Coordinates of C-alpha atoms in Angstrom, one line a residue:
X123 CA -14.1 -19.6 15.3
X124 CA -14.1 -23.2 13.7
X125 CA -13.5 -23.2 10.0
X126 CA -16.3 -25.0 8.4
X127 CA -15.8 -27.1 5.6
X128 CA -17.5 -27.0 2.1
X129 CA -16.6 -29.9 0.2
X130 CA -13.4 -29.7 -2.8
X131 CA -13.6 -28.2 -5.8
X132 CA -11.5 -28.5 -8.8
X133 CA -10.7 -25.0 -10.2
X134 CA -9.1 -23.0 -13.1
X135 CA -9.3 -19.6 -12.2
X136 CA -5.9 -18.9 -11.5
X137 CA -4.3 -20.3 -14.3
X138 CA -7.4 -18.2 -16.7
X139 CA -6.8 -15.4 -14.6
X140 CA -2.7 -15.1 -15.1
X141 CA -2.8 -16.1 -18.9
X142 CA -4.9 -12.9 -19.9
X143 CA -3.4 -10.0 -21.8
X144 CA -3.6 -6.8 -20.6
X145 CA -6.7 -5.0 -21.4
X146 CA -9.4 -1.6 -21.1
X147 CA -10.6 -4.1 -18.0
X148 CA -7.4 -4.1 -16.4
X149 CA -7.5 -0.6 -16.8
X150 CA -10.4 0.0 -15.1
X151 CA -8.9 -2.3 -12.1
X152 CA -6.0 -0.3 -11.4
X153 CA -7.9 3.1 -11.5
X154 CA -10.6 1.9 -9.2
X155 CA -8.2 0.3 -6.8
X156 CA -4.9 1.6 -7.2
X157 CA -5.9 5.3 -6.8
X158 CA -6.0 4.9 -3.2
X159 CA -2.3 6.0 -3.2
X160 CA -3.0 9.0 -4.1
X161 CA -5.2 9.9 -1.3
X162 CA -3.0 8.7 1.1
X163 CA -0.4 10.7 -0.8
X164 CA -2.4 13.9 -0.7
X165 CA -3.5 13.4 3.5
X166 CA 0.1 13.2 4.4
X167 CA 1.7 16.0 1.9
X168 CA -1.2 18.4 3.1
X169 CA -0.8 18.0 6.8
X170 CA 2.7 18.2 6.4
X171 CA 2.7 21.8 4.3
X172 CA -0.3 23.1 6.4
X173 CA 1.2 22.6 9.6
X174 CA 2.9 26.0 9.6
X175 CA -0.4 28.0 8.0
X176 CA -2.3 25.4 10.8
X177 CA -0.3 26.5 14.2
X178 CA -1.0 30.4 13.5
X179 CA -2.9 32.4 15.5
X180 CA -6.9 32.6 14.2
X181 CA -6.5 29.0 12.7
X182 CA -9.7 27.7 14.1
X183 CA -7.2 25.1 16.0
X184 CA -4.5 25.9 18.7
X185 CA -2.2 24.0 17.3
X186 CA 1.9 24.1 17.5
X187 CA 3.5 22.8 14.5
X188 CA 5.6 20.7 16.4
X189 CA 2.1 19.1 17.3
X190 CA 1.1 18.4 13.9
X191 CA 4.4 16.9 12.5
X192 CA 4.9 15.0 15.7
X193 CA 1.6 13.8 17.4
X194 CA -0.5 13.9 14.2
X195 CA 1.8 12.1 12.2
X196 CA 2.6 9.3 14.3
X197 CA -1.5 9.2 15.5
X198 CA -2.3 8.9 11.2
X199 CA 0.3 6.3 10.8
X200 CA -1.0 4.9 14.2
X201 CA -4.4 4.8 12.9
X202 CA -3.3 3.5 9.6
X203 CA -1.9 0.2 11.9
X204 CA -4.8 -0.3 13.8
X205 CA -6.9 -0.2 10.4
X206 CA -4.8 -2.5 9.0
X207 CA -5.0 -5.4 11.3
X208 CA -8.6 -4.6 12.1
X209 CA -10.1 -4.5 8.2
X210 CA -7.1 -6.9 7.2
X211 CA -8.7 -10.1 9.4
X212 CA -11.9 -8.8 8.0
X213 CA -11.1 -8.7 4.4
X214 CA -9.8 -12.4 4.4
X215 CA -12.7 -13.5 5.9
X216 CA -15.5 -11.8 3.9
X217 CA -13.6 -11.1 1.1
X218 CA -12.1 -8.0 -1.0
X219 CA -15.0 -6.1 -2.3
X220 CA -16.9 -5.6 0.9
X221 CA -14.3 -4.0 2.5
X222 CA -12.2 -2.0 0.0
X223 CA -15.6 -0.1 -0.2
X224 CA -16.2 0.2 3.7
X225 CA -12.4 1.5 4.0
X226 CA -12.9 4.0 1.8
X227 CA -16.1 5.3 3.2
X228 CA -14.5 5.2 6.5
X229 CA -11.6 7.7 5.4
X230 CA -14.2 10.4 3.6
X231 CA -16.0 10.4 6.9
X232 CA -12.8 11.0 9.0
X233 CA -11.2 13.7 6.2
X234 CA -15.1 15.6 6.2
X235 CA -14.6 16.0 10.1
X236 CA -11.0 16.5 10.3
X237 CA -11.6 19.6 7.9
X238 CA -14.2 21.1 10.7
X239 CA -11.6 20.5 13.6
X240 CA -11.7 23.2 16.1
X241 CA -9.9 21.9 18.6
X242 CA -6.4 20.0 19.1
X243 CA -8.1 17.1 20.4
X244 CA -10.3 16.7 17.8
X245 CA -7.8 17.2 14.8
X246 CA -6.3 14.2 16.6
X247 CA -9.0 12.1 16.9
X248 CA -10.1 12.4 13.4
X249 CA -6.5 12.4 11.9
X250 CA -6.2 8.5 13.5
X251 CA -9.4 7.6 12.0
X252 CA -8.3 8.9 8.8
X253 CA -5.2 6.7 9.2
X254 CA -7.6 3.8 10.5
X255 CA -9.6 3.8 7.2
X256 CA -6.2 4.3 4.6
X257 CA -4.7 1.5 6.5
X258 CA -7.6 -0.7 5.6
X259 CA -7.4 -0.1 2.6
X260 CA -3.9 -1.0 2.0
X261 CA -5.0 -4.9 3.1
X262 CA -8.1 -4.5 0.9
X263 CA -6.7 -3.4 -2.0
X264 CA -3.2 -5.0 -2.1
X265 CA -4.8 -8.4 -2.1
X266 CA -7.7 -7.7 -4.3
X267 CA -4.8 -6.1 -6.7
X268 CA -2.6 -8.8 -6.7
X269 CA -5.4 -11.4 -7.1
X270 CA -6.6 -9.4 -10.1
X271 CA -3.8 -8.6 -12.4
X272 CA -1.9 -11.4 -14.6
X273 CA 1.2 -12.7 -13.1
X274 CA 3.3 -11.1 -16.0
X275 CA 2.3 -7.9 -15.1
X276 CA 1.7 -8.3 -11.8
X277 CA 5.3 -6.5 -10.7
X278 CA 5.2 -3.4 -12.7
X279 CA 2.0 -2.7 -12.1
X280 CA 1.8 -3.2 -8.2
X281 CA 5.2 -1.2 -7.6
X282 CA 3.7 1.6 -10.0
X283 CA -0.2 1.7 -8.0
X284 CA 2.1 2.0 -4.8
X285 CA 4.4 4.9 -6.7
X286 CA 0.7 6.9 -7.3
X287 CA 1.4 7.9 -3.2
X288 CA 3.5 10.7 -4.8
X289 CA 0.9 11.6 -7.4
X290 CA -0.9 12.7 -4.6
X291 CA 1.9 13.9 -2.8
X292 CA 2.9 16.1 -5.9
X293 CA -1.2 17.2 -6.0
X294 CA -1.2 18.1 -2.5
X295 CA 1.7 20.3 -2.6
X296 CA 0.3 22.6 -4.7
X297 CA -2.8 23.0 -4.1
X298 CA -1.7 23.9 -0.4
X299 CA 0.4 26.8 -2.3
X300 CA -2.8 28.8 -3.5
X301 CA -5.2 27.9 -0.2
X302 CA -2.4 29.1 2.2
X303 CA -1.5 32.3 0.2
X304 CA -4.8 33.6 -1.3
X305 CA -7.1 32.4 1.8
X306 CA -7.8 33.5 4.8
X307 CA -5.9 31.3 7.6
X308 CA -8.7 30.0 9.0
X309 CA -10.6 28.9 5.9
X310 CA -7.3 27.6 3.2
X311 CA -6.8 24.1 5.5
X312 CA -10.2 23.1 5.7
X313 CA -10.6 23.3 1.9
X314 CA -7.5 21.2 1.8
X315 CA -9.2 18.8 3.6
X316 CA -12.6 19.0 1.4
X317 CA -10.0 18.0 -1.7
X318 CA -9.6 14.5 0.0
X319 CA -12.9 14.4 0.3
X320 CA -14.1 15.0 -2.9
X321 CA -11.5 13.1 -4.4
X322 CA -12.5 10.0 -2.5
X323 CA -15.8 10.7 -4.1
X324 CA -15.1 9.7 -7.4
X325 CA -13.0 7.1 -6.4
X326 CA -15.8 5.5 -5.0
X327 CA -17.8 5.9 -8.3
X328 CA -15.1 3.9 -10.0
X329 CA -14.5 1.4 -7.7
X330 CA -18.3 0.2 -7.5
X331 CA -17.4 -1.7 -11.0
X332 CA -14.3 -3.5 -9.3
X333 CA -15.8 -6.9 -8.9
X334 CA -14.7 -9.7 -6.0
X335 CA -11.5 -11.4 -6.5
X336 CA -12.5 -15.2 -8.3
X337 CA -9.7 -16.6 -6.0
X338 CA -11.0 -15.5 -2.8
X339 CA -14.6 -16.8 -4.0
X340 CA -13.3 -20.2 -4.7
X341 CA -11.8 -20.7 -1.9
X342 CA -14.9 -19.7 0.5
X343 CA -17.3 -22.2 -1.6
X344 CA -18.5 -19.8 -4.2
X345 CA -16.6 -21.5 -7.3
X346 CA -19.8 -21.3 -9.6
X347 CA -19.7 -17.4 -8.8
X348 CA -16.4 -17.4 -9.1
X349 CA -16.4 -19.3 -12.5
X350 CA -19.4 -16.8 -13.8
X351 CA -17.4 -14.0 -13.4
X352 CA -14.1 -15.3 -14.8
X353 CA -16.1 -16.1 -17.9
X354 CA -17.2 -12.7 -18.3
X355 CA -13.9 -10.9 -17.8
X356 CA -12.8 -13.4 -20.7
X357 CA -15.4 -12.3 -22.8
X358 CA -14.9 -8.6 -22.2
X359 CA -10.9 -9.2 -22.3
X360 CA -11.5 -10.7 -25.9
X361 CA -13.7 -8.4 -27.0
X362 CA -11.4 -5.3 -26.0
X363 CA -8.0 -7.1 -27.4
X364 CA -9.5 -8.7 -30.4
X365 CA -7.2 -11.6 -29.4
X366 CA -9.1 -15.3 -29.0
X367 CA -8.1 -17.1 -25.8
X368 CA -6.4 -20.2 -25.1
X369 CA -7.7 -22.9 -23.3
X370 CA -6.4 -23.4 -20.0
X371 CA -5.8 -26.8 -18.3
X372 CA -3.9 -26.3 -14.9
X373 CA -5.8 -27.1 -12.6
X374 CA -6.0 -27.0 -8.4
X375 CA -7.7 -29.1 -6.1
X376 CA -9.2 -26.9 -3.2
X377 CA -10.7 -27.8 0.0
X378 CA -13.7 -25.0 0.4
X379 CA -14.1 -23.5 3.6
X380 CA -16.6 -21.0 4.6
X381 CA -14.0 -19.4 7.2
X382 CA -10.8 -20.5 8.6
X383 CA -9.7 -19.1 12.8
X384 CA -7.5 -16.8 13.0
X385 CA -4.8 -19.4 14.8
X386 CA -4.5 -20.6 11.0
X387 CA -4.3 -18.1 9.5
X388 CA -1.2 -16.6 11.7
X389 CA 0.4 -20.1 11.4
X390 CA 0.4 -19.7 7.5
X391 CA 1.9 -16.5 7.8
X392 CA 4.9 -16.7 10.1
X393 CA 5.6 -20.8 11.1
X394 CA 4.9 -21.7 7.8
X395 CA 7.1 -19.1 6.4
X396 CA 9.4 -17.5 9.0
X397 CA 12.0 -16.3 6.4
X398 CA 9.4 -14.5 4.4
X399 CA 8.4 -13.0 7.2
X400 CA 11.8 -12.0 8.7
X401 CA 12.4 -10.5 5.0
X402 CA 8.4 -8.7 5.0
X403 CA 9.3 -7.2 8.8
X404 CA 12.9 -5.9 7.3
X405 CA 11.6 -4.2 4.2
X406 CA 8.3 -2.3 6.4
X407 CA 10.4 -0.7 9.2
X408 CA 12.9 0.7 6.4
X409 CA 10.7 2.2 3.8
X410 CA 8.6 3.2 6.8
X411 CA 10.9 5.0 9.2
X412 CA 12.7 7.0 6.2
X413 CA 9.1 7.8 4.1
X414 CA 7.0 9.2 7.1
X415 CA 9.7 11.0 8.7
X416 CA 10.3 12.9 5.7
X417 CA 6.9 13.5 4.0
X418 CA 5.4 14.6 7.6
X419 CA 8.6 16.8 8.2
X420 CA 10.2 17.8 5.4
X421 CA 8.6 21.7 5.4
X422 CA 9.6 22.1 8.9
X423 CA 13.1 21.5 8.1
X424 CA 12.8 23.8 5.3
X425 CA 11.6 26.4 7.5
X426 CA 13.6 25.4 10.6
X427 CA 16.5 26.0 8.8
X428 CA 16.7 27.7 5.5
X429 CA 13.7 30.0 6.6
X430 CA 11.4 29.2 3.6
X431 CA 8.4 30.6 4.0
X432 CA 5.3 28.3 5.0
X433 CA 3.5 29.4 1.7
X434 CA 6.5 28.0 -0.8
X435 CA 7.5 24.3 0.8
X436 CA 4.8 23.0 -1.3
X437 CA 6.9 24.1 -4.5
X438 CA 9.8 22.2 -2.8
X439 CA 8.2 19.1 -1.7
X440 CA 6.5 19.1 -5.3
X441 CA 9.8 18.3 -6.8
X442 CA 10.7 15.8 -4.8
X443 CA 7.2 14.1 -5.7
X444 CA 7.8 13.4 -9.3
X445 CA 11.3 12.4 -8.2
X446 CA 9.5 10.0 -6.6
X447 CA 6.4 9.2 -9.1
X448 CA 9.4 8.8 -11.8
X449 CA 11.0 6.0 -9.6
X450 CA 8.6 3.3 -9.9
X451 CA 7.5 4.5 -13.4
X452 CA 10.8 4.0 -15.0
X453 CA 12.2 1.0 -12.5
X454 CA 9.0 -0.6 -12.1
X455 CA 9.2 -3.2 -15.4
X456 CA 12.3 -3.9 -14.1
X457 CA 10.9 -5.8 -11.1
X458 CA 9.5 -8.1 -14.2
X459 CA 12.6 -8.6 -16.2
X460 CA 15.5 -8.4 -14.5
X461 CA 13.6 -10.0 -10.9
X462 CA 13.1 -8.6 -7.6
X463 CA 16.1 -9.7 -5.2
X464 CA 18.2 -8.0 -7.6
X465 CA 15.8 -4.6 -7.8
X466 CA 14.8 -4.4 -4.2
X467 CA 18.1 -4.8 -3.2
X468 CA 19.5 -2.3 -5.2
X469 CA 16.7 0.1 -4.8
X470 CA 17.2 0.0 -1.2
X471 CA 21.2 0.3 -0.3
X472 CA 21.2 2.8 -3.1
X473 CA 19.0 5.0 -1.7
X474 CA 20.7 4.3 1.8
X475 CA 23.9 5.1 0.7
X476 CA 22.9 8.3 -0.5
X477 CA 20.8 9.5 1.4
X478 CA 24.1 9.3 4.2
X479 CA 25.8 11.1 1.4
X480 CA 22.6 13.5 1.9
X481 CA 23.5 13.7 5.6
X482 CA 26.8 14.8 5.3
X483 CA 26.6 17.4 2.7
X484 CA 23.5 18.7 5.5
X485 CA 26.0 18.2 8.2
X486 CA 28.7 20.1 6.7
X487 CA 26.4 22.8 5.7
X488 CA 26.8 22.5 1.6
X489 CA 23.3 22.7 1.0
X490 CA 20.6 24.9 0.7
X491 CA 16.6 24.4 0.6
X492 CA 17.3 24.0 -3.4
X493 CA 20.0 21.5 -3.4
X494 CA 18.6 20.0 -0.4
X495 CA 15.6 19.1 -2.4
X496 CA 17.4 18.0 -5.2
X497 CA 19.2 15.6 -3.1
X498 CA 16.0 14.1 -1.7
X499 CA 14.7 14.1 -5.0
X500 CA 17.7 11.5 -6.4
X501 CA 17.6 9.1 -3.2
X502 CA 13.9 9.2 -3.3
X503 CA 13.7 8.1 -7.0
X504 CA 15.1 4.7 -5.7
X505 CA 13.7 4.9 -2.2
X506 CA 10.1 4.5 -4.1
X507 CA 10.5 1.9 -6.1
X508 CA 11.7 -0.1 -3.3
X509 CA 9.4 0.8 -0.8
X510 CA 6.6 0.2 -3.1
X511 CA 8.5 -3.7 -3.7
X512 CA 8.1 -3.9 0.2
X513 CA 4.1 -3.9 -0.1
X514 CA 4.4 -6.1 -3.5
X515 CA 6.4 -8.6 -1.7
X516 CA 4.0 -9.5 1.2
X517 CA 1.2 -9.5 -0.9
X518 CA 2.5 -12.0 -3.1
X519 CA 4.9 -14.5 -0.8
X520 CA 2.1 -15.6 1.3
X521 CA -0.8 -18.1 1.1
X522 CA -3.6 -17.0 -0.5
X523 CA -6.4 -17.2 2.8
X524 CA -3.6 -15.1 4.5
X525 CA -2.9 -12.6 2.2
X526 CA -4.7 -9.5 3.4
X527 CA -3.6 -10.3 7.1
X528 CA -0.3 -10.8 6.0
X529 CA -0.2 -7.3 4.3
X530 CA -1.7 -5.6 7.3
X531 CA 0.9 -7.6 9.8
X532 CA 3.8 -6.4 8.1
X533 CA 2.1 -2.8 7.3
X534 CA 0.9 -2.7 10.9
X535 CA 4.4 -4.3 12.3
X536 CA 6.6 -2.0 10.1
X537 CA 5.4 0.7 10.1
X538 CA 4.8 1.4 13.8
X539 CA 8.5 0.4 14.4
X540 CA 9.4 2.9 11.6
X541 CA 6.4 5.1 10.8
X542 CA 5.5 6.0 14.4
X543 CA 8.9 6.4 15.9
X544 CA 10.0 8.5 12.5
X545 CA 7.9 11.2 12.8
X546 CA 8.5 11.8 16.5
X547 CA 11.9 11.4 16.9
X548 CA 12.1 13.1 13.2
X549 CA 10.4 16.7 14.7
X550 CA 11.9 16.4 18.6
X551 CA 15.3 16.6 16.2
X552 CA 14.5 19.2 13.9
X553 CA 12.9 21.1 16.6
X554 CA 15.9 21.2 18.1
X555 CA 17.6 23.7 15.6
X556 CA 20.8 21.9 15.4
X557 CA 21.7 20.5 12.2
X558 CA 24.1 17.5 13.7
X559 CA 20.5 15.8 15.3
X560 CA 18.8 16.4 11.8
X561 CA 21.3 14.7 10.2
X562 CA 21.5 11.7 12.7
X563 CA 17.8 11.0 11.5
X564 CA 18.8 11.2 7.9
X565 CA 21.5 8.5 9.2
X566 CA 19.0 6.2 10.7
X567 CA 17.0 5.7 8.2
X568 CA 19.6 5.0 5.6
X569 CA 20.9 2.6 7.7
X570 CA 17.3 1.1 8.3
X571 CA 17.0 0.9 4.3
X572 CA 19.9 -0.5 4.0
X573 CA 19.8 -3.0 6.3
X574 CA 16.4 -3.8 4.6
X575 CA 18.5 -4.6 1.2
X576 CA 21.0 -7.1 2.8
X577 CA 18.1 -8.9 3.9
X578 CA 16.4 -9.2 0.7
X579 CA 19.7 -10.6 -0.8
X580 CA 19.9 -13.8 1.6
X581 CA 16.1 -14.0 2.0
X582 CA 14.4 -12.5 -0.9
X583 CA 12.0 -14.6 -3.4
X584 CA 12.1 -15.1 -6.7
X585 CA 8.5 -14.6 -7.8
X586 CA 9.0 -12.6 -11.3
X587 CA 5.9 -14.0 -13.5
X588 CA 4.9 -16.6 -11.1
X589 CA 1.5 -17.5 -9.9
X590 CA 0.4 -16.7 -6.9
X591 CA -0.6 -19.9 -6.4
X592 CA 3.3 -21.1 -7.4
X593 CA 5.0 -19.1 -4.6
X594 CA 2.7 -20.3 -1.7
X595 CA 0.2 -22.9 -2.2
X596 CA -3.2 -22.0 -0.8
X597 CA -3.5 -23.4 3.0
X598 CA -6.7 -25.1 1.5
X599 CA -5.3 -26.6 -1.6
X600 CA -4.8 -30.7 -1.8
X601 CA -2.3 -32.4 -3.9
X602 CA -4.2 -34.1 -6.7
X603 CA -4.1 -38.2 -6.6
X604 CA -6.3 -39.0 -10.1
X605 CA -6.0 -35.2 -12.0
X606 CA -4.7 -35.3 -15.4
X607 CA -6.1 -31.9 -16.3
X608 CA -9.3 -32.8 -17.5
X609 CA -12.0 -32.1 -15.1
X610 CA -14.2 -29.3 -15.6
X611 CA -13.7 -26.5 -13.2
X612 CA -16.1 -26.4 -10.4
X613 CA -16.3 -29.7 -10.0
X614 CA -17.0 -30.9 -6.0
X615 CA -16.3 -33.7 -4.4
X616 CA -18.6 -34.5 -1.0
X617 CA -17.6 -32.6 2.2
X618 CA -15.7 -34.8 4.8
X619 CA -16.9 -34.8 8.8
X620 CA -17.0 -30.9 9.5
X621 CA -13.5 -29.7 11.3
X622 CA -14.0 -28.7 15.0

């Protein structure tokens, strides 16, 4: 499809947007949006430590667990790629709000029926819709995030919404604990299941309030919206911090279109920036290989080899949660101050290196299911912050119009080279018994990570407390020939000839 033009527009927003201090409204952003994590957390932590309660006898489902960890996993993460591209193309096109509320409806759907799965083939089908609707909403909502918070903050408070995964993760691993040993087998899962669900709920109460981002309405020819509602997040911003507002006079020339093809929008994303997108690529496959390997598999190993029964890995994988919650808590603000070559770097070959120390202490039989954990638990405390920076960095490194397509190439890319293949080569190992193949995946995907931080330190960006708008320029912005700063926002010049 043609883009259509709309005429220019001289705008504002950014610059009003990114000079705000934090506030009860900011607030109300990151818990309508950024929650998400938590129930993509809780979906893959609950699979994961119902697989063994799942593949008994008088389940509802036959089911091996093998089946769950392997197939499921990799059709979720499947699903979750799909999503991505599908309601990522979407998202850029009719903007944030629409579709972060679609995506979500989309997963409380696919949890409600996976919880009344009676078959294998059904469990499947529902688990990749699942995925399908949480991958959506990682385009939706990284964009609309990023485009919502001020550039100061934006760092900390994107790699700490992406740490929330293990908020859920933690949440899911207990309550699996009580539903597997005080229920009967065929009735603790599907209440797992109904969690999601009612979880998503409220979510979706919140997130009604979340309003469009003012960039992307700008951009599409809705700058008077766009302006309306920038005025009234000022007013409530004031009101809540007691602090007047400066008066902002950076301004952008933008050349509205209604839509622009998709041939454009891929052009902005990987001709226009190749290295970025060499670096986004890098970052997705490591974080992905080494994060859905282990959350899908970790109880099996546990149970594989240490025996532990099905009914206690929750009290394991728990502890490795708030390892990993505590990572981009506590590193996050660094991303801010000290920058983020030198913090995703670091937060990747550390957690590379040792998680091969991991695999040789596993190899050489030094550990048990308590020190194992404990090991997880220190190379995921950097292994989250750093795979939250992947998702941060290719929402911010890219051109505005492309920004939600760019999240779900890289997601999509990524994470079926790592996501996909992790979880199935992860079980075919562990199902082997044989603690030298377990330990070969533990080596794969430090190397993966890595590799990952090598490549940020020749291609990383610099983007700490920068504007969006600073790192890429907007595909539709023009330079300014007369602009001194003075013209009103929302300004428009006539339209040239329509594009064909």
């Amino acid at each position: 499809m043609s883009s259509q033009d709309l005429g220019t527009v001289r705008t504002n927003v950014p610059a009003r947007l990114d000079r705000l201090p934090w506030s009860k409204w900011h607030w109300m952003i990151v818990i309508g949006l950024g929650t998400v994590w938590i129930l993509d957390g809780l979906e893959v932590t609950i699979v994961g430590n119902l697989s063994g309660q799942l593949s008994l006898k008088g389940s509802g489902v036959d089911i091996t667990q093998g089946q769950i960890t392997g197939l499921g996993a990799a059709l979720y993460v499947a699903g979750a790629c799909v999503g991505a591209l599908f309601f990522g193309r979407l998202t850029d096109r009719f903007g944030r709000k629409k579709l972060f509320m679609i995506t979500l409806a989309v997963y409380l759907i696919a949890t409600a029926m996976t919880a009344l799965s009676f078959t294998a083939w059904w469990f499947f089908a529902f688990r990749f819709l699942t995925g399908f609707g949480i991958g959506g909403e990682y385009a939706a909502i990284n964009s609309a995030i990023d485009e919502l918070i001020p550039k100061k903050h934006r760092g900390r408070i994107d790699i700490v919404i992406n740490g929330t995964y293990w908020l859920g993760a933690a949440a899911g691993a207990l309550l699996t604990i009580p539903l597997i040993n005080h229920l009967p087998v065929n009735v603790g899962w599907r209440l797992a299941f109904a969690l999601g669900v009612v979880l998503g709920l409220v979510i979706l109460l919140v997130r009604r309030n979340v309003p469009e981002s003012p960039r992307w309405l700008f951009i599409h020819g809705r700058d008077e919206e766009a302006n309306r509602l920038v005025d009234g997040i000022e007013k409530r911003v004031a009101s809540d911090t007691g602090t007047p507002l400066d008066e902002v006079d950076q301004y952008m020339t933008i050349h509205q279109r209604k839509s622009i093809g998709i041939i454009e929008t891929l052009h902005g994303i990987f001709a226009r920036y190749p290295k970025r997108a060499v670096l986004g690529f890098s970052l997705f496959v490591g974080q992905a290989f080494l994060y859905n390997a282990i959350t899908f598999g970790f109880a099996q190993i546990l149970q594989t080899f240490f025996k532990t029964p099905p009914g206690h890995a929750g009290y394991y994988f728990a502890v490795i949660a708030v390892g990993n919650l505590f990572g981009p808590l506590l590193l996050g603000p660094l991303f801010d101050s000290i920058g983020r070559k030198v913090m995703i770097a670091g937060t990747y070959i550390l957690s590379g290196v040792l998680l091969l120390v991991t695999a040789w202490l596993f190899d050489a039989g030094h550990l048990d299911a308590t020190t194992l954990t404990a090991c997880w638990t220190v190379v995921l405390f950097f292994a989250s912050a750093g795979a939250s920076s992947a998702y941060l960095t290719v929402s911010e490194v890219f051109p505005m119009e492309t920004r939600a397509l760019a999240i779900a190439c890289f997601y999509a890319i990524g994470t079926a080279a790592g996501g996909i293949t992790g979880p199935l080569l992860f079980s075919k190992l562990v199902s082997s018994g044989k603690v030298s193949e377990t330990a070969l995946a533990f080596i794969i995907g430090a190397a993966l990570m890595i590799i990952g931080g090598i490549v940020e330190i020749f291609l990383g960006v610099k983007a700490e407390r920068q504007s969006l708008e600073d790192i890429a320029s907007p595909l539709t912005q023009q330079q300014d020939d007369d602009a001194d700063g003075s013209q009103p926002s929302g300004q428009r010049s006539p339209s040239p000839q329509p594009a064909m």
